CSV table of C-alpha atoms in Angstrom, one decimal:
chain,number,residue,atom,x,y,z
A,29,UNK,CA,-19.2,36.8,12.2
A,30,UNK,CA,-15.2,36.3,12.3
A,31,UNK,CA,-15.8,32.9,14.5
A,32,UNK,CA,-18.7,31.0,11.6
A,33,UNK,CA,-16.4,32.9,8.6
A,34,UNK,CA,-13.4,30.7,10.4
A,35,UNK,CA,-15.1,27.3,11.0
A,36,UNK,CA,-17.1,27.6,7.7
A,37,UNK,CA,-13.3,27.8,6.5
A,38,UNK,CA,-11.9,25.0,8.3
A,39,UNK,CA,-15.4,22.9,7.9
A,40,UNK,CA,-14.7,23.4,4.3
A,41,UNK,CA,-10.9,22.2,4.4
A,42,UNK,CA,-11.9,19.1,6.5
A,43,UNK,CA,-14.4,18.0,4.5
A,44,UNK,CA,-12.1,18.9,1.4
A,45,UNK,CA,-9.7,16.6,2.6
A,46,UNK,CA,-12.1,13.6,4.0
A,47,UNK,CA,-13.7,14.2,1.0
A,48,UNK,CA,-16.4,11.7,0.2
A,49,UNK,CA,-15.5,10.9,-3.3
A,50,UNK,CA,-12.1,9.0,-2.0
A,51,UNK,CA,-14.9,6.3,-0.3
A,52,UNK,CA,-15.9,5.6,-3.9
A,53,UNK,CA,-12.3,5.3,-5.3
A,54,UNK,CA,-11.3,3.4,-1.9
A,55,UNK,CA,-14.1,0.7,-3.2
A,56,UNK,CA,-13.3,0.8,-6.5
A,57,UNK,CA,-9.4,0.3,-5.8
A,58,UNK,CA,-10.9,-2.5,-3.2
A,59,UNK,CA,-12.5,-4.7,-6.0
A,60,UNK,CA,-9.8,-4.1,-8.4
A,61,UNK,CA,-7.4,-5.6,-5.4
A,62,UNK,CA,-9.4,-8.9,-4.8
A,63,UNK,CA,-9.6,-9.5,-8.6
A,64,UNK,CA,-5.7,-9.0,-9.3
A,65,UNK,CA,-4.2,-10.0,-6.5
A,66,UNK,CA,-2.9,-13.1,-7.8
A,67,UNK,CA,-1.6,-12.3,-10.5
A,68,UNK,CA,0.4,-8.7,-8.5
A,69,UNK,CA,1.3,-11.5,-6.1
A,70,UNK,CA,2.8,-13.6,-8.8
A,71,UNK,CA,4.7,-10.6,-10.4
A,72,UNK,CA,6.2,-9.5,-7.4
A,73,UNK,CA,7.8,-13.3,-6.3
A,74,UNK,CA,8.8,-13.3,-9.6
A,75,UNK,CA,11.0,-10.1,-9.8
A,76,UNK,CA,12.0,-11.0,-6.6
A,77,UNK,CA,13.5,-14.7,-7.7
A,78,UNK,CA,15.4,-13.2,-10.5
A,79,UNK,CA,17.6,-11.6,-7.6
A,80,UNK,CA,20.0,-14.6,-6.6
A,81,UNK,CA,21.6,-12.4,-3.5
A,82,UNK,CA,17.9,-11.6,-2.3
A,83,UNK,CA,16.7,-15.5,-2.7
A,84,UNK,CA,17.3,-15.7,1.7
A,85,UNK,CA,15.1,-12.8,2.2
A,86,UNK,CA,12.0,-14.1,0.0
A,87,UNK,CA,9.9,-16.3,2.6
A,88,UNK,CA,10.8,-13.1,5.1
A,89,UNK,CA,9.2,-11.2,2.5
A,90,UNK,CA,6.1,-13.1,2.1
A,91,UNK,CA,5.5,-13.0,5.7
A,92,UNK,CA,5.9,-8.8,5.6
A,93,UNK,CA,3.6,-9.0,3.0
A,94,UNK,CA,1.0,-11.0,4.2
A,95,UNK,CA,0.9,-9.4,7.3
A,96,UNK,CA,0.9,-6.1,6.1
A,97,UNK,CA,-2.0,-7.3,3.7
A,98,UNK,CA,-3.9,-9.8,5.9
A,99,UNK,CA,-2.4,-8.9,9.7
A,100,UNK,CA,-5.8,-11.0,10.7
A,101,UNK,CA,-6.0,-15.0,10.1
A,102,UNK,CA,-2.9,-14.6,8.0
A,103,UNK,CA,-1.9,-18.4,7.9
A,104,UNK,CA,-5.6,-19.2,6.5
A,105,UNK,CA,-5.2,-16.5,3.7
A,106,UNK,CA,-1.5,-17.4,3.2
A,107,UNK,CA,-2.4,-20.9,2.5
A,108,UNK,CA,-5.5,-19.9,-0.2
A,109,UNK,CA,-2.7,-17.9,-1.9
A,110,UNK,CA,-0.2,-20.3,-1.5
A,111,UNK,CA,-2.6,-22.6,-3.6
A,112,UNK,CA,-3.5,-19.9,-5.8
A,113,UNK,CA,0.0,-19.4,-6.9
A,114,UNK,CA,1.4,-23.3,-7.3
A,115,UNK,CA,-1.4,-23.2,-9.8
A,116,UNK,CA,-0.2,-20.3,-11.5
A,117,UNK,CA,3.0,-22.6,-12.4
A,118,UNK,CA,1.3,-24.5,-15.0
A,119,UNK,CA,-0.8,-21.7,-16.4
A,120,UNK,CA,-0.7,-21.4,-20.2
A,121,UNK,CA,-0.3,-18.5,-22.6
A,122,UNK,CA,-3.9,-17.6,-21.7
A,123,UNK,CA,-2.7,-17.4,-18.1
A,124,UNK,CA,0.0,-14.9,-19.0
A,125,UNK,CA,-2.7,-12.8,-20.5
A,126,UNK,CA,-5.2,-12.5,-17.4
A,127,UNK,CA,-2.0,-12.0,-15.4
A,128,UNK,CA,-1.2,-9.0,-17.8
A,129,UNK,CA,-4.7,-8.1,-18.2
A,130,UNK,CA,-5.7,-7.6,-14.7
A,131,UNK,CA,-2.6,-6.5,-13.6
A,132,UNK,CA,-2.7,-3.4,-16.6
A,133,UNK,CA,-6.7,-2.9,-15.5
A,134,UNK,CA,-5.9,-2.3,-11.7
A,135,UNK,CA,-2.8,0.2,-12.3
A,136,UNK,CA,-5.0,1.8,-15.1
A,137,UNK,CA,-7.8,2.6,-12.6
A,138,UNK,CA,-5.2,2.8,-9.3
A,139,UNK,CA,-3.6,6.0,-12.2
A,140,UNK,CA,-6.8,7.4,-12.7
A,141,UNK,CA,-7.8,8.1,-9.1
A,142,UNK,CA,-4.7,9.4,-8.4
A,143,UNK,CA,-4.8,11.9,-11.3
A,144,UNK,CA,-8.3,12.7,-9.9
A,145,UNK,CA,-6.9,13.1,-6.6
A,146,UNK,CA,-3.8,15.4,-8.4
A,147,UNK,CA,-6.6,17.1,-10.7
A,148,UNK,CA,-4.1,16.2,-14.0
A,149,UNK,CA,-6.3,16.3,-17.0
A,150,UNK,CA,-3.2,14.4,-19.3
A,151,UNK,CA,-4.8,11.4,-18.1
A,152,UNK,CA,-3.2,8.5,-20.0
A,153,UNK,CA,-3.0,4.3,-20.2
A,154,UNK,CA,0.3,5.0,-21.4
A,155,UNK,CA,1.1,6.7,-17.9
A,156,UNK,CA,-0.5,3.8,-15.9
A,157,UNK,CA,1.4,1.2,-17.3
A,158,UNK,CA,4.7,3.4,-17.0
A,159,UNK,CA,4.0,3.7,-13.6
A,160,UNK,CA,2.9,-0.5,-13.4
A,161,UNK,CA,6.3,-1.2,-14.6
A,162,UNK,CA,8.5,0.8,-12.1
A,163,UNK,CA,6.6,-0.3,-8.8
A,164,UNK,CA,6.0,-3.3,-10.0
A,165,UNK,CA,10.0,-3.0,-9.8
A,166,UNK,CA,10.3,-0.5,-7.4
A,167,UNK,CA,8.6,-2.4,-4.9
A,168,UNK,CA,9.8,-6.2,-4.7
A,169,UNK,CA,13.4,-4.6,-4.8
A,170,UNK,CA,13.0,-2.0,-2.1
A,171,UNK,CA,11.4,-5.2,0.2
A,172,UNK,CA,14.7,-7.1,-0.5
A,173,UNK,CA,16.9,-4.0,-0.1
A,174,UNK,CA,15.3,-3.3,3.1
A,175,UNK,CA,15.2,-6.8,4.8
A,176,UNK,CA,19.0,-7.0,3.4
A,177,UNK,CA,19.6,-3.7,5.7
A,178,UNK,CA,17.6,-5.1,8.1
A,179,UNK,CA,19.7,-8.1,8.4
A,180,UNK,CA,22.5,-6.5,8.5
A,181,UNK,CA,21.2,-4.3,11.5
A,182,UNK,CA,20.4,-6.7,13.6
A,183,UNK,CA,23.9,-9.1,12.9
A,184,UNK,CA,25.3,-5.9,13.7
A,185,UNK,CA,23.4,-4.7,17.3
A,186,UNK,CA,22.7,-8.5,17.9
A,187,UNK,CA,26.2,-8.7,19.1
A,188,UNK,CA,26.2,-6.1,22.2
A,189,UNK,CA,22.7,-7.2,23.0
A,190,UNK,CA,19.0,-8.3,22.1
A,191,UNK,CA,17.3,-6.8,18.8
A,192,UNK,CA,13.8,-8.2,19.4
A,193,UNK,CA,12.9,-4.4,20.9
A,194,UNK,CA,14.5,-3.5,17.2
A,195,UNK,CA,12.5,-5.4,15.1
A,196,UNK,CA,9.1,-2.9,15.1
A,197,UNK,CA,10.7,0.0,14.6
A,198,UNK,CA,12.4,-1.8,11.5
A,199,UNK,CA,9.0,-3.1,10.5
A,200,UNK,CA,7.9,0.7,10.5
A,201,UNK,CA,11.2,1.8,8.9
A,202,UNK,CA,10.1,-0.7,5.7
A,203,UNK,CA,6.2,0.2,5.5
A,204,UNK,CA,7.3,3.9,5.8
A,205,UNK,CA,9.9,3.2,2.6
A,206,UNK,CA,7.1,1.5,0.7
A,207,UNK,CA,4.5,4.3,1.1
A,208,UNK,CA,7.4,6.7,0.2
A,209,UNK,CA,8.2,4.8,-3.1
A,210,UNK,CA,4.1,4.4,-3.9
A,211,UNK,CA,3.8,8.6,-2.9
A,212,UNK,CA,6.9,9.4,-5.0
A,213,UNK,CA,6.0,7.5,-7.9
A,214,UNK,CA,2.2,7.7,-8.1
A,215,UNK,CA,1.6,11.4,-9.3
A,216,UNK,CA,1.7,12.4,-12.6
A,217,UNK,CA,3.9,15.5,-11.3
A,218,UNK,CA,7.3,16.4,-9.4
A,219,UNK,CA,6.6,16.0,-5.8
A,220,UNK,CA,8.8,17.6,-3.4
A,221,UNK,CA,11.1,15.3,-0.9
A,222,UNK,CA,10.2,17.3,2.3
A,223,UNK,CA,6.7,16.7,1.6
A,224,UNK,CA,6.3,12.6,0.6
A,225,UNK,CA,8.9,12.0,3.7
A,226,UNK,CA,6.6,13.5,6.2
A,227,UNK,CA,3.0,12.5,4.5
A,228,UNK,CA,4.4,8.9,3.8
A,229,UNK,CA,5.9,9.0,8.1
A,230,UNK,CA,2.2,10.0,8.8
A,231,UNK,CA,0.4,7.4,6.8
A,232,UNK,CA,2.5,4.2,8.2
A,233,UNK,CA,2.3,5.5,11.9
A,234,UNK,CA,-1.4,5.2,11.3
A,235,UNK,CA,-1.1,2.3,9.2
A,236,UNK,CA,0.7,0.3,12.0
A,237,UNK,CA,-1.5,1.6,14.8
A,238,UNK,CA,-4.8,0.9,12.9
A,239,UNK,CA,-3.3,-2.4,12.1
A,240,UNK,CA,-2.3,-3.6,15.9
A,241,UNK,CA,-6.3,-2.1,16.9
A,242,UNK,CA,-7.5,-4.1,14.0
A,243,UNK,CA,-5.9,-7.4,15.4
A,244,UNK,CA,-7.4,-7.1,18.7
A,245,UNK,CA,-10.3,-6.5,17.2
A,246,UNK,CA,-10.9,-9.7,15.5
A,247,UNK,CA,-9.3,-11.5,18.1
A,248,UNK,CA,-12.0,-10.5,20.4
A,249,UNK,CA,-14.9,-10.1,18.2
A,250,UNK,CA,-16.8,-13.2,17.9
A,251,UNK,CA,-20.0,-11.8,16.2
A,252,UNK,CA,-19.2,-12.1,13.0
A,253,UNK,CA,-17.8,-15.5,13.0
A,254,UNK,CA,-20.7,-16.8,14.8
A,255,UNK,CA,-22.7,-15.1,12.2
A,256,UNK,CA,-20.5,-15.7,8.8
A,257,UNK,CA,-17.9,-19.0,10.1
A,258,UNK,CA,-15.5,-19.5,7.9
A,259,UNK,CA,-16.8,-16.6,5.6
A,260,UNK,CA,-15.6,-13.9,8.0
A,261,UNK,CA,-11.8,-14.4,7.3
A,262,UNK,CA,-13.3,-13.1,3.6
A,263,UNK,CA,-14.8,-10.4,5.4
A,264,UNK,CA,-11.9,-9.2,7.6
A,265,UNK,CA,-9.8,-9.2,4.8
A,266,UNK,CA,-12.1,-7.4,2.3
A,267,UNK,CA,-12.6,-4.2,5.2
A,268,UNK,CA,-8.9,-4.0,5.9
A,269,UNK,CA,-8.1,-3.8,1.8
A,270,UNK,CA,-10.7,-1.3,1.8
A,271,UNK,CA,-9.5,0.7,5.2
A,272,UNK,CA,-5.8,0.8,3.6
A,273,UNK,CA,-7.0,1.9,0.1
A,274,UNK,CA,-8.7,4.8,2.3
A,275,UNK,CA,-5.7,5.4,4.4
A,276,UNK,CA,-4.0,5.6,1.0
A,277,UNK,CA,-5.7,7.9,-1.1
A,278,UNK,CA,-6.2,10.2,2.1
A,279,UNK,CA,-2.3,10.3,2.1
A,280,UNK,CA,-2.2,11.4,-1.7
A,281,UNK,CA,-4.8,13.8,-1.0
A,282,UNK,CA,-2.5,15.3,1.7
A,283,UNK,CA,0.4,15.1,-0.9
A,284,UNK,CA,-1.7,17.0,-3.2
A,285,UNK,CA,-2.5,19.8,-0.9
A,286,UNK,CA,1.0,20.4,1.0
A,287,UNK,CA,2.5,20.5,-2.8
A,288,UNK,CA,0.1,22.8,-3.9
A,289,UNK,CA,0.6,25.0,-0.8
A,290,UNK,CA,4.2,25.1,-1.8
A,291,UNK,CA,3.5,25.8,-5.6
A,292,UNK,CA,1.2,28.7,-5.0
A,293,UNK,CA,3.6,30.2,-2.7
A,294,UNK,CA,6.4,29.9,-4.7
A,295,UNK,CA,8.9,27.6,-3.4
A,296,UNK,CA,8.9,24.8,-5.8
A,297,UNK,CA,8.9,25.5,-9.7
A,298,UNK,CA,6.0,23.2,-11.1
């Protein structure tokens, strides 16, 4: 009786955290992605640019990005975006609008699955677009800060040796920082250090394995284009904004339950 009360306990936990509801928000979040991404593209260049000493850093920058975001057929995505965005030059007042719009509307739903994830019921648009306007500076300057470092690093060790064995662990040093800033920032709620730095360490160790499988995959996988042609570079890229969005939320989720762990016991004042 001990043995089914344990895995009824543990089967209930699991599913807990896998829970089937973050599929939904992870489709949701996937959609609101594809429709703003040009216009969170185009704000983050443009914080970046107003940064003189980062200027060197900003086609490194891109590349992280893009890599991160589309680490399959990146040059053929880069160059749709690319197009996208030398358009965006000549937008009017109306394009200034959609860029606002969309960019408000995917924060405001990106703040209401995380305060579904966080059970907060002080739900507000006045939150979301608090929380647009510091990652939407909080990011572009944490990129520049750490390909500055990064730089640095490797003029540094580059002169006792070769830093091409350095340059992954760097790449994970970066993604790690950027899920810390999104896990830090996101919850409508203190979060505690100790947990965020581990979660966040989790999340871009899977991110960067599932990223590296996902590569081969593609690479060798000649079904879909056969099937879809040019199509498929669509395709890739819409299941690896919907994997990350998963991987995402999942790592909220986690945040949510280590911090609650650590409020019901008492360690941290809430």
């Amino acid at each position: 009786m001990k043995l089914m009360e344990v895995l009824t306990f543990w089967y209930r936990r699991i599913w807990y955290v896998l829970g089937d509801e973050l599929g939904y928000f992870a489709a949701s979040l996937s959609f609101y992605t594809v429709f703003s991404i040009i216009p969170l593209f185009w704000v983050l260049f443009y914080v970046l640019s107003q940064f003189d000493a980062f200027a060197v850093y900003y086609s490194g920058i891109r590349q992280f990005v893009l890599l991160n975001l589309v680490p399959a057929n990146t040059e053929t995505v880069a160059s749709y975006l690319d197009a996208f965005l030398e358009n965006s030059k000549t937008m009017g007042v109306m394009g200034l609008v959609y860029i606002l719009f969309s960019s408000v509307m995917f924060f405001n739903n990106y703040q209401y699955v995380v305060d579904k994830i966080f059970i907060k019921a002080d739900y507000s648009l006045l939150h979301a677009i608090r929380t647009y306007f510091v990652l939407a500076f909080l990011m572009p300057v944490t990129l520049a800060a750490s390909f500055y470092l990064t730089d640095v690093i490797q003029n540094a060790v580059g002169k006792y040796g070769d830093v091409m064995h350095l340059l992954s662990l760097l790449s994970f040093c970066m993604t790690w920082v950027l899920f810390f800033v999104l896990f830090k920032v996101s919850p409508n709620m203190r979060m505690h250090y100790k947990i965020v730095l581990l979660v966040s360490f989790l999340v871009a160790g899977i991110w960067q394995i599932a990223k590296t499988l996902f590569v081969h995959y593609v690479i060798s996988n000649e079904i879909y284009e056969s099937l879809y042609g040019s199509f498929s570079v669509m395709l890739f890229f819409l299941i690896w904004i919907y994997f990350s969005w998963y991987l995402v939320l999942h790592g909220l989720r986690l945040c949510y339950l280590l911090q609650y762990r650590k409020i019901y016991r008492g360690v941290i004042n809430d």
